[in-house]
Amino acid sequence: MKITQSLFVTLKEEPADAEVRSHALMVRAGFIQQIAAGVYVYGPLMWRVLRKIERIIREEHDKAGCQELLMPALQPRELWEESGRWERYVADKILYHFTDGRGREVCLGPTHEEVITKFVKGKLNSYKQLPQTLYQIQTKFRDEMRPRFGLMRGREFIMKDAYSFDADAEGMASSYAAMREVYRNIFSRCGVRFTPVEADPGAIGGAGSEEFMVDADTGEDAIAVCRTTGYAANVEKAVSRISAPPEPEAEVAMHKEPTPGAKSCEDLEALFPDLPIERMLKTILYRATWLDRAQVVAVLCRGDREINTIKLQNHLDCLAVELADEKTVKAATGAAVGFAGPIGLGEDVLLLADQSVEGVKGFLCGGNETDMHYLDVHFGRDLEQPSTQEFGVVQAGDTTVDGEGTIEITRGIEVGHIFQLGSKYSEAMDCRFADLEGKLQPFQMGCYGIGVSRTAAAAIEQGHDEAGMIWPLPIAPFHVMLIQMRAGDEAQDALAQELYDSLQEAGVEVLWDDRKGRPGGKFKDADLVGLPMRVVVGRDAAERKVEWKLRTDEEAEVISADEVLPRMIEALSQAGI
RNA sequence: CGGGGUGUACCUCAGUGGUAGAGGGGAAGCUUUGGGAGCUUCCAGUCGCGGGUUCGAAUCCCGUCACCCCGACCA
């Protein structure tokens, strides 16, 4: 492609509202343009990247025996009533839904479990037809409360979603395992560094799930990893062993003391410098809501630990958990926020405890009275120890559950998520097949997603420098930038044309900067767009000499024009293209 | 949804009540040609929208919409 014949427009200035590099660079390089919050045009160069990612996805899925199809984005409410998800998705305000011209309620699909289940119902009738995995690549719609970071979190985005159907749990597990390999292959081929992690299945439901995280410090997700044991989990899901609390020097009777203004552990540490934070117990009040009711929940937790509300929500099996507001706290404790404790809580408050409180003796806790705390409290002696669960957030330095290693916290961008759904949707939607004995059984399903547009953004987040993007060869919009220093110079025109033709003929994708411009601008644009290879046809064109440089190289090398093609073929074959 | 911020040319922004501005960009020309060169001329705006105050509003007031950030939330 010649630049003079294409829509190639770059900006010198950074967009003011771009917070992350991938967003800023994509806007500057003309890859995307925002149309509304979280809604973008994918320009010609961006679309080439997306199509390459899609192609890798298709090849790997097809190789694994999956079949591509295309489902509608527009979906009727009734379908979502069948699975029971309409209420939850509407309550979460994530669903784009509206009433059409004839009064029918519809939504724009945020995901397609309902449609796929409806589709296979009556088509997959026998165990003999199983297993099957179907997939599509399609635009998804989610009314994110806060779209951000360019393509990282949009309200409309391109996703690959796949669904597997098996006769039993073992079959599902093996479909799932196969898909895990497909995912590893896809992200490896895309040329991004990634970490598969254990994950919380969230609203999709089901038993097991794993996320594929592109390693990036700017990622929205925190990951707990252990270099020794290989453990890797999203912190939403991660579990760990924590250090034992220090023992009190002497057993003292419980007593209440004034702690004016001390609402946080920090305040209390200042007030009681001799009391280690591990012997302070926080009592955090939440408001949990179900479809038909709400409940105030108090969770005890060691002072140096945090509560993971996802684990709490899963334990309570409720729709939402949010921090209790001031009014609720006052009603439950009779005190201002910051003085809640397990002793003398309101009758209707459900008291739970994180496992971090186990073995803590002689601790401090809120007095349920403004400006008062209890000290030297002992479970068993002063109050009964509530049953404990793991509700805590894993922290750097914790020990892995097997005791073999230490946990670090890193960050990543979630580009893929795979789930073992089980029969959640097939049961709800009465989607069954006949087994060996002719009995009707619900399918065991799995579902598997890849954020296609997000993967492109993540690749930039991982590959860029001051000057611009640095694309991995397999998903770069073009393989090589051919820069001609002076358009109109006879020798350069001829050599550039010759190289352009021969490379194209060999299947190398060339972007030829044939503009009548000054060299500086061309170099800047080449760096910004970040094609992996660069060839400069300049002053030595008459001697058939050109400059060769990889985007990641510091210095260019002068080589014969005849060496260009072999070098590129070599680079492409190394990248598996 | 709570808190904060911003809306002025295609882009980045300046402009505290008195004729609408700069830089980038685009067009034309001269000079220049290995890391965003210089000069000249030109193009480009219902100052987000609606109301109000005023002789006069981009500027002050009220409302509204959009976008951005923090938080909550999130396959």
XYZ file of C-alpha atoms (C1' of nucleotides) in Angstrom:
652
model
C 0.000 0.000 0.000
C 1.311 3.428 -0.943
C 0.788 6.073 1.681
C -0.128 8.642 -0.964
C -3.042 6.444 -1.947
C -4.269 5.656 1.530
C -5.963 7.351 4.429
C -2.876 7.834 6.530
C -3.202 10.731 8.958
C -1.126 11.130 12.085
C -1.178 13.765 14.806
C 1.835 15.487 16.283
C 0.068 16.232 19.506
C -1.066 13.837 22.196
C -4.783 13.617 22.732
C -5.487 15.312 26.053
C -7.882 12.693 27.389
C -5.810 9.569 26.806
C -4.616 8.107 30.090
C -2.758 5.067 28.852
C -0.115 4.755 26.157
C -2.031 2.383 23.930
C -4.929 4.816 23.731
C -2.766 7.884 23.106
C -0.708 6.132 20.436
C -3.674 4.660 18.621
C -5.301 8.083 18.431
C -2.092 9.816 17.327
C -1.427 7.216 14.667
C -4.968 7.459 13.358
C -5.805 3.859 14.287
C -8.966 4.768 16.160
C -11.292 7.681 16.658
C -13.718 8.105 19.486
C -17.354 8.642 18.525
C -18.885 8.480 22.008
C -17.733 7.312 25.442
C -16.347 3.830 24.881
C -17.325 3.768 21.193
C -14.695 3.952 18.456
C -14.133 3.847 14.728
C -11.430 1.362 13.831
C -9.442 3.027 11.053
C -7.890 1.104 8.141
C -4.622 0.315 9.941
C -6.426 -0.772 13.100
C -8.767 -2.947 11.110
C -5.821 -4.749 9.551
C -4.543 -5.538 13.060
C -7.947 -6.747 14.192
C -8.338 -8.938 11.123
C -4.963 -10.519 11.763
C -5.880 -11.328 15.344
C -9.195 -12.712 14.131
C -7.421 -14.808 11.551
C -5.156 -16.375 14.163
C -8.206 -17.008 16.331
C -10.086 -18.644 13.457
C -7.141 -20.816 12.438
C -6.581 -22.097 15.955
C -10.259 -22.744 16.615
C -10.762 -24.483 13.293
C -7.658 -26.577 13.890
C -9.169 -27.724 17.183
C -12.379 -28.743 15.431
C -14.508 -25.768 16.446
C -17.098 -24.421 14.008
C -17.710 -20.770 13.298
C -21.199 -19.298 13.151
C -22.732 -15.863 13.631
C -25.462 -15.052 16.122
C -27.599 -11.905 16.323
C -26.631 -8.917 18.409
C -30.308 -8.074 18.845
C -31.957 -10.442 21.308
C -35.459 -10.694 22.763
C -36.125 -10.320 26.469
C -37.915 -13.687 26.672
C -34.698 -15.526 25.927
C -33.025 -13.823 28.868
C -36.016 -14.549 31.060
C -35.499 -18.242 30.352
C -32.000 -18.196 31.791
C -33.051 -15.834 34.564
C -30.352 -13.318 33.728
C -32.537 -10.423 32.562
C -33.068 -9.097 36.094
C -29.446 -9.315 37.108
C -28.076 -7.715 33.967
C -30.660 -4.942 34.120
C -29.945 -4.430 37.836
C -26.234 -4.242 37.085
C -27.106 -1.641 34.427
C -24.838 -3.408 32.002
C -27.484 -4.374 29.459
C -28.508 -2.135 26.587
C -32.216 -2.811 26.472
C -35.150 -0.983 24.993
C -38.635 -1.390 23.659
C -38.915 -1.526 19.910
C -41.529 0.154 17.723
C -44.094 -2.578 18.330
C -43.627 -2.674 22.081
C -41.306 -5.678 22.195
C -38.510 -5.605 24.733
C -35.096 -6.387 23.303
C -31.450 -6.060 24.258
C -28.120 -5.812 22.477
C -26.175 -8.931 23.315
C -23.464 -8.546 25.942
C -22.813 -12.303 25.607
C -24.528 -15.218 23.879
C -25.125 -18.173 26.210
C -28.878 -17.853 25.765
C -28.812 -17.629 21.990
C -26.386 -20.496 21.509
C -28.350 -22.697 23.882
C -31.539 -21.870 22.011
C -29.760 -22.576 18.740
C -28.549 -26.070 19.598
C -31.801 -27.045 21.291
C -33.431 -29.615 19.070
C -30.377 -29.815 16.829
C -28.096 -31.622 19.238
C -30.387 -34.459 20.282
C -28.094 -37.374 20.959
C -24.890 -38.144 22.809
C -23.643 -39.430 19.457
C -23.415 -35.842 18.207
C -21.238 -34.721 21.114
C -18.927 -33.024 21.834
C -19.286 -29.874 19.765
C -17.811 -26.428 20.088
C -19.206 -23.417 18.226
C -17.748 -19.941 18.059
C -18.298 -16.525 16.581
C -16.462 -13.226 16.269
C -18.835 -10.377 16.779
C -19.431 -6.967 18.291
C -20.634 -7.088 21.877
C -22.498 -4.363 23.730
C -22.095 -3.588 27.411
C -23.190 -0.394 29.083
C -20.062 -0.059 31.186
C -20.547 2.414 33.999
C -17.193 3.853 33.241
C -15.692 3.105 29.871
C -12.014 3.993 29.877
C -8.523 3.606 28.534
C -9.463 3.621 24.869
C -10.166 0.134 23.613
C -9.432 -1.443 27.004
C -12.939 -0.969 28.301
C -15.437 0.057 25.690
C -19.199 -0.104 25.536
C -19.008 -1.741 22.137
C -16.132 -4.075 21.379
C -15.150 -7.033 19.258
C -15.196 -10.385 20.951
C -14.702 -13.981 20.048
C -17.008 -16.203 22.068
C -17.133 -19.975 21.927
C -19.432 -22.521 23.539
C -18.828 -26.215 24.063
C -21.455 -28.914 24.551
C -20.624 -32.194 26.238
C -22.478 -35.185 27.575
C -20.905 -35.195 31.025
C -18.560 -33.385 33.371
C -15.489 -35.297 32.177
C -16.277 -34.399 28.600
C -16.724 -30.757 29.555
C -13.409 -30.799 31.391
C -11.663 -32.152 28.348
C -13.296 -29.631 25.997
C -12.209 -26.968 28.463
C -8.666 -28.299 28.584
C -8.535 -28.345 24.795
C -9.692 -24.772 24.659
C -7.067 -23.767 27.180
C -4.469 -25.037 24.698
C -6.193 -23.185 21.863
C -5.929 -20.004 23.925
C -2.277 -20.516 24.722
C -1.590 -21.024 21.036
C -3.560 -17.950 20.028
C -1.848 -15.558 22.404
C 1.570 -17.041 21.710
C 1.009 -16.605 17.988
C -0.151 -13.025 18.532
C 3.266 -12.345 19.995
C 2.162 -11.098 23.401
C 3.551 -12.181 26.774
C 0.755 -13.532 28.935
C -0.059 -15.404 32.131
C -3.003 -17.784 32.542
C -4.542 -17.376 35.999
C -7.300 -18.921 38.097
C -10.320 -16.641 38.070
C -13.697 -15.916 39.570
C -16.495 -16.797 37.139
C -18.681 -13.846 38.175
C -22.060 -13.354 36.548
C -21.423 -16.017 33.908
C -21.516 -18.688 36.581
C -20.168 -22.211 36.648
C -17.449 -24.045 38.490
C -13.966 -23.451 37.148
C -12.581 -20.568 35.182
C -9.264 -19.186 34.057
C -8.273 -15.826 32.652
C -5.504 -15.052 30.184
C -3.687 -11.942 31.257
C -1.355 -9.934 29.071
C 1.446 -8.865 31.397
C 1.369 -5.076 31.724
C 1.880 -2.734 34.649
C -1.030 -0.617 33.482
C -3.434 -3.573 33.531
C -6.684 -3.181 35.437
C -6.372 -6.575 37.097
C -4.066 -7.528 39.930
C -2.665 -11.036 39.820
C -1.169 -13.115 42.613
C 1.737 -15.156 41.290
C 4.395 -17.374 42.825
C 7.655 -17.916 40.953
C 8.500 -20.982 43.000
C 5.287 -22.973 42.708
C 3.869 -21.489 39.523
C 0.673 -20.513 41.294
C -1.159 -17.732 39.457
C -4.597 -16.357 40.247
C -6.567 -13.172 39.875
C -6.588 -11.513 43.309
C -10.383 -11.728 43.140
C -9.944 -15.449 43.408
C -6.492 -15.967 44.941
C -5.999 -17.706 48.263
C -2.974 -17.735 50.539
C -1.612 -18.518 53.942
C -0.926 -15.496 56.089
C 1.581 -14.914 58.862
C 0.551 -15.880 62.419
C -0.447 -12.999 64.680
C 1.881 -12.045 67.569
C 0.823 -13.385 70.969
C -0.080 -10.976 73.776
C 2.431 -10.881 76.661
C -0.206 -11.470 79.307
C -3.875 -12.326 79.417
C -5.823 -9.335 80.643
C -9.540 -8.897 81.207
C -11.485 -7.223 78.432
C -11.985 -3.509 78.956
C -13.459 -0.614 77.049
C -11.392 2.493 76.451
C -12.108 5.872 74.935
C -10.463 6.317 71.534
C -11.606 9.750 70.455
C -11.608 10.237 66.725
C -9.785 6.960 66.043
C -11.726 5.556 63.084
C -9.039 3.601 61.300
C -6.309 1.166 62.194
C -3.827 3.905 61.394
C -5.399 6.182 64.013
C -5.396 3.335 66.521
C -1.745 2.493 65.883
C -0.920 6.072 66.817
C -3.037 5.758 69.933
C -1.685 2.352 71.018
C 1.886 2.239 69.698
C 2.622 -1.014 71.549
C -0.294 -2.923 70.049
C 0.632 -4.630 66.750
C -1.835 -4.087 63.922
C -2.306 -7.862 63.649
C -4.048 -7.682 67.031
C -6.587 -5.142 65.872
C -9.747 -6.534 64.309
C -11.662 -4.464 61.804
C -15.393 -4.904 61.486
C -16.551 -3.879 58.040
C -20.248 -3.423 57.417
C -21.754 -4.272 54.074
C -25.179 -4.202 52.577
C -25.910 -7.349 50.616
C -28.859 -7.483 48.246
C -30.736 -10.369 46.717
C -33.604 -10.199 44.250
C -36.178 -9.998 47.020
C -34.338 -8.835 50.126
C -31.384 -7.038 51.625
C -29.248 -7.744 54.684
C -26.600 -5.910 56.638
C -23.506 -8.050 56.982
C -20.582 -7.387 59.323
C -17.280 -9.015 58.440
C -14.440 -9.300 60.947
C -10.952 -9.086 59.573
C -7.436 -8.634 60.936
C -6.188 -5.053 60.901
C -3.467 -5.641 58.329
C -5.777 -7.442 55.904
C -8.477 -6.355 53.445
C -11.824 -7.894 52.608
C -12.379 -9.260 49.105
C -15.997 -8.406 48.363
C -16.149 -10.891 45.503
C -15.463 -13.774 47.845
C -18.042 -12.322 50.222
C -20.615 -12.009 47.470
C -19.979 -15.578 46.354
C -20.373 -16.841 49.912
C -23.643 -14.977 50.374
C -24.822 -15.919 46.873
C -26.355 -12.486 46.483
C -26.697 -10.055 43.580
C -24.576 -7.283 45.031
C -22.446 -6.361 48.019
C -21.687 -2.744 48.758
C -20.162 -0.914 51.692
C -22.902 0.109 54.118
C -23.630 3.822 54.132
C -23.381 6.016 57.217
C -27.055 5.653 58.097
C -26.952 1.870 57.930
C -23.801 1.755 60.060
C -25.398 3.952 62.700
C -28.518 1.815 62.805
C -26.509 -1.407 63.091
C -23.907 -0.274 65.621
C -25.397 2.738 67.349
C -22.131 4.488 66.643
C -20.502 6.652 64.008
C -18.608 4.980 61.155
C -15.288 3.637 62.397
C -16.335 2.110 65.710
C -18.132 -1.060 64.674
C -17.254 -4.240 66.535
C -18.526 -7.780 66.972
C -19.814 -7.213 70.509
C -23.298 -5.768 70.801
C -24.162 -5.525 67.133
C -27.789 -5.131 66.089
C -29.827 -8.358 66.131
C -30.511 -8.284 62.412
C -26.862 -8.003 61.437
C -25.219 -11.134 60.043
C -21.752 -11.509 61.574
C -19.080 -13.258 59.529
C -15.319 -13.460 59.952
C -12.358 -13.722 57.634
C -9.969 -16.550 58.460
C -7.330 -13.955 59.320
C -8.969 -13.533 62.752
C -8.218 -17.130 63.687
C -5.725 -17.409 66.497
C -5.751 -13.682 67.253
C -5.725 -13.223 71.015
C -6.083 -10.155 73.174
C -7.261 -8.032 70.318
C -8.713 -4.590 69.912
C -12.073 -4.109 68.228
C -14.724 -1.456 67.817
C -16.981 -0.743 70.789
C -20.185 -0.075 68.869
C -20.133 3.256 70.605
C -18.698 6.415 69.113
C -15.096 7.043 70.226
C -14.872 3.724 72.125
C -12.987 0.486 71.453
C -12.668 -2.773 73.365
C -9.183 -3.965 74.237
C -7.763 -7.358 75.222
C -10.686 -9.238 73.773
C -10.425 -13.024 73.512
C -12.600 -15.334 71.451
C -14.086 -18.069 73.633
C -13.765 -15.934 76.726
C -15.426 -12.624 75.813
C -17.441 -13.678 72.827
C -17.976 -16.676 70.637
C -15.751 -16.818 67.572
C -17.903 -16.503 64.476
C -17.390 -19.204 61.880
C -14.591 -18.138 59.595
C -14.268 -18.208 55.826
C -11.600 -16.934 53.523
C -12.792 -13.438 52.650
C -9.409 -11.749 52.547
C -7.453 -10.167 49.732
C -4.167 -11.915 49.081
C -1.190 -9.675 49.731
C 2.371 -9.633 48.462
C 4.549 -11.642 50.826
C 1.825 -14.133 51.765
C 2.714 -17.802 51.607
C 1.088 -20.043 48.999
C -1.512 -22.427 50.377
C 0.844 -25.385 49.946
C 3.416 -23.515 52.002
C 6.048 -23.848 49.307
C 6.395 -20.331 48.004
C 5.841 -16.627 48.415
C 3.220 -14.618 46.590
C 3.942 -11.547 44.481
C 1.343 -9.201 43.080
C 1.668 -8.224 39.425
C -0.732 -6.626 36.984
C -2.293 -7.745 33.759
C -4.865 -7.048 31.086
C -7.574 -9.686 30.799
C -7.757 -10.677 27.141
C -9.321 -14.107 27.504
C -11.561 -15.901 29.958
C -12.652 -19.528 29.848
C -15.383 -21.110 31.966
C -16.743 -24.510 32.840
C -20.405 -23.630 32.980
C -21.852 -27.039 33.684
C -25.582 -27.265 33.141
C -26.502 -23.780 34.333
C -27.946 -22.699 30.994
C -28.950 -26.046 29.564
C -31.053 -26.775 32.678
C -32.549 -23.305 32.848
C -33.470 -23.437 29.193
C -34.386 -27.102 29.204
C -31.847 -27.993 26.567
C -31.208 -31.732 26.663
C -29.956 -34.705 24.684
C -30.613 -38.439 24.857
C -27.865 -40.411 26.578
C -26.817 -44.014 25.985
C -29.923 -45.263 27.783
C -32.226 -42.893 25.986
C -32.657 -40.681 29.037
C -32.753 -36.920 28.591
C -29.761 -35.124 30.106
C -28.834 -31.426 30.157
C -25.683 -30.508 28.276
C -22.503 -29.798 30.164
C -21.393 -26.524 28.676
C -18.249 -24.459 28.595
C -17.836 -20.931 27.345
C -14.738 -19.164 26.167
C -14.150 -15.508 25.367
C -11.404 -13.423 23.817
C -11.496 -9.642 23.685
C -10.235 -9.088 20.161
C -10.043 -5.303 20.228
C -8.667 -5.411 23.747
C -5.942 -7.827 22.673
C -4.797 -5.283 20.082
C -4.688 -2.555 22.731
C -2.881 -4.866 25.147
C -0.248 -5.620 22.520
C 0.498 -1.905 22.271
C 0.449 -1.522 26.034
C 3.128 -4.185 26.121
C 5.019 -3.052 23.029
C 5.812 0.638 22.742
C 8.486 3.199 23.481
C 8.735 6.977 23.607
C 8.452 7.267 19.846
C 5.476 5.008 19.274
C 4.093 1.524 18.909
C 6.194 -1.607 18.439
C 4.050 -4.318 16.838
C 4.759 -8.017 17.040
C 5.175 -9.209 13.457
C 2.157 -11.574 13.440
C -0.390 -8.838 14.151
C 1.340 -5.733 12.765
C -0.849 -3.842 10.285
C 1.937 -4.245 7.707
C 5.210 -6.145 7.959
C 7.501 -3.425 6.713
C 7.649 0.340 6.281
C 9.418 1.235 3.047
C 10.599 4.817 3.381
C 11.582 6.668 0.273
C 13.572 9.741 1.244
C 12.951 11.801 -1.888
C 9.926 11.091 -3.996
C 10.737 12.156 -7.555
C 14.426 11.237 -7.422
C 14.936 8.956 -10.399
C 17.171 6.369 -8.777
C 15.046 6.255 -5.604
C 11.775 6.006 -7.517
C 13.090 3.062 -9.480
C 14.597 1.180 -6.555
C 11.645 1.760 -4.247
C 9.240 0.587 -6.925
C 11.349 -2.502 -7.566
C 11.503 -3.380 -3.869
C 7.821 -2.687 -3.422
C 6.875 -4.977 -6.292
C 9.190 -7.803 -5.341
C 8.184 -7.753 -1.674
C 4.502 -7.704 -2.485
C 4.937 -10.530 -4.892
C 6.653 -12.545 -2.164
C 3.703 -11.924 0.157
C 5.422 -9.362 2.330
C 3.033 -6.615 3.400
C 4.629 -3.271 2.605
C 3.564 0.213 3.527
C 5.443 2.484 1.132
C 5.971 6.037 2.298
C 6.105 7.623 -1.149
C 5.076 11.072 0.052
C 6.821 14.215 -1.046
C 7.819 15.187 2.435
C 10.889 15.837 4.469
C 12.758 12.908 5.999
C 12.061 13.867 9.620
C 8.340 13.470 9.321
C 8.658 10.112 7.620
C 10.912 8.712 10.316
C 8.621 10.008 13.039
C 5.591 8.447 11.383
C 7.413 5.153 10.890
C 8.335 5.031 14.570
C 4.830 6.018 15.614
C 3.068 3.355 13.575
C 5.684 0.864 14.705
C 5.842 -1.642 11.849
C 8.372 -4.291 12.877
C 10.761 -3.757 9.932
C 11.965 -0.662 8.146
C 13.741 -0.207 4.842
C 15.002 3.212 3.758
C 15.676 3.988 0.119
C 17.829 7.098 0.159
C 21.074 8.625 -0.998
C 22.681 5.294 -1.897
C 19.850 4.203 -4.151
C 21.980 4.485 -7.264
C 24.367 1.871 -5.802
C 21.386 -0.331 -4.917
C 22.136 0.170 -1.232
C 19.372 0.624 1.326
C 19.088 0.937 5.058
C 17.674 -1.926 7.101
C 16.408 -1.654 10.659
C 14.057 -3.489 12.950
C 11.753 -1.255 14.977
C 13.466 -2.552 18.098
C 16.996 -1.893 16.787
C 18.869 1.212 17.853
C 20.955 1.591 14.700
C 20.242 0.950 11.063
C 22.437 -1.139 8.822
C 23.311 -0.419 5.187
C 22.713 -3.471 3.024
C 22.342 -4.313 -0.627
C 18.827 -4.017 -1.997
C 19.050 -7.647 -3.001
C 19.444 -8.705 0.597
C 16.155 -7.137 1.663
C 13.791 -9.853 0.537
C 15.782 -12.773 2.011
C 16.034 -10.952 5.344
C 12.316 -10.413 5.433
C 11.474 -13.942 4.481
C 13.773 -15.020 7.299
C 12.086 -12.709 9.821
C 8.614 -13.796 8.748
C 9.381 -17.471 8.932
C 10.931 -17.021 12.377
C 7.677 -15.422 13.497
C 5.783 -18.363 12.049
C 4.119 -16.433 9.239
C -24.629 6.140 40.872
C -21.445 9.605 44.432
C -17.163 13.214 44.120
C -14.094 16.378 40.901
C -12.980 18.610 36.096
C -13.596 20.221 30.935
C -16.637 21.911 26.606
C -13.784 27.991 21.915
C -11.380 26.060 14.215
C -10.218 19.184 11.937
C -6.374 18.613 16.503
C -3.846 20.863 21.123
C -5.213 25.086 23.671
C -5.150 30.734 25.148
C -8.804 34.277 25.792
C -12.364 37.767 33.636
C -18.192 42.057 30.120
C -16.639 45.858 24.564
C -14.630 43.579 16.665
C -12.933 35.580 17.733
C -7.070 34.254 18.841
C -2.205 31.161 18.694
C 0.344 26.683 17.439
C -0.420 22.243 14.765
C -3.188 20.769 10.269
C -4.947 21.703 5.089
C -4.311 24.766 0.153
C -0.913 27.873 -3.034
C 4.089 29.770 -3.739
C 9.504 30.509 -2.912
C 13.614 28.354 -0.441
C 15.048 23.659 1.803
C 15.817 17.896 1.647
C 18.672 11.926 6.511
C 14.902 12.731 12.537
C 8.279 16.671 12.592
C 12.911 23.240 8.610
C 11.901 28.767 7.173
C 9.086 32.769 4.999
C 4.482 34.827 2.407
C -0.705 34.350 1.381
C -5.061 31.733 2.099
C -8.743 27.909 4.451
C -11.124 26.846 8.950
C -15.531 28.644 14.657
C -23.889 29.512 15.866
C -17.466 29.866 21.642
C -21.814 22.316 23.509
C -27.203 23.503 23.789
C -31.474 26.387 26.054
C -32.913 30.319 28.987
C -31.691 34.722 31.992
C -28.895 39.407 33.592
C -26.840 43.576 30.625
C -26.704 48.981 26.071
C -23.404 44.806 25.118
C -22.037 37.796 27.128
C -17.076 32.929 25.000
C -16.685 35.628 29.723
C -21.771 36.554 34.941
C -26.399 33.505 36.665
C -29.867 29.183 36.102
C -30.858 24.764 33.582
C -29.425 20.895 30.401
C -26.333 17.661 27.450
C -21.674 15.562 26.280
C -16.814 14.105 27.408
C -12.671 13.120 30.968
C -10.717 11.728 35.915
C -11.291 9.315 41.090
C -14.498 5.903 43.507
C -18.288 2.172 43.473
C -19.217 -1.558 39.627
C -17.523 -5.106 35.817
C -17.275 -12.652 31.311
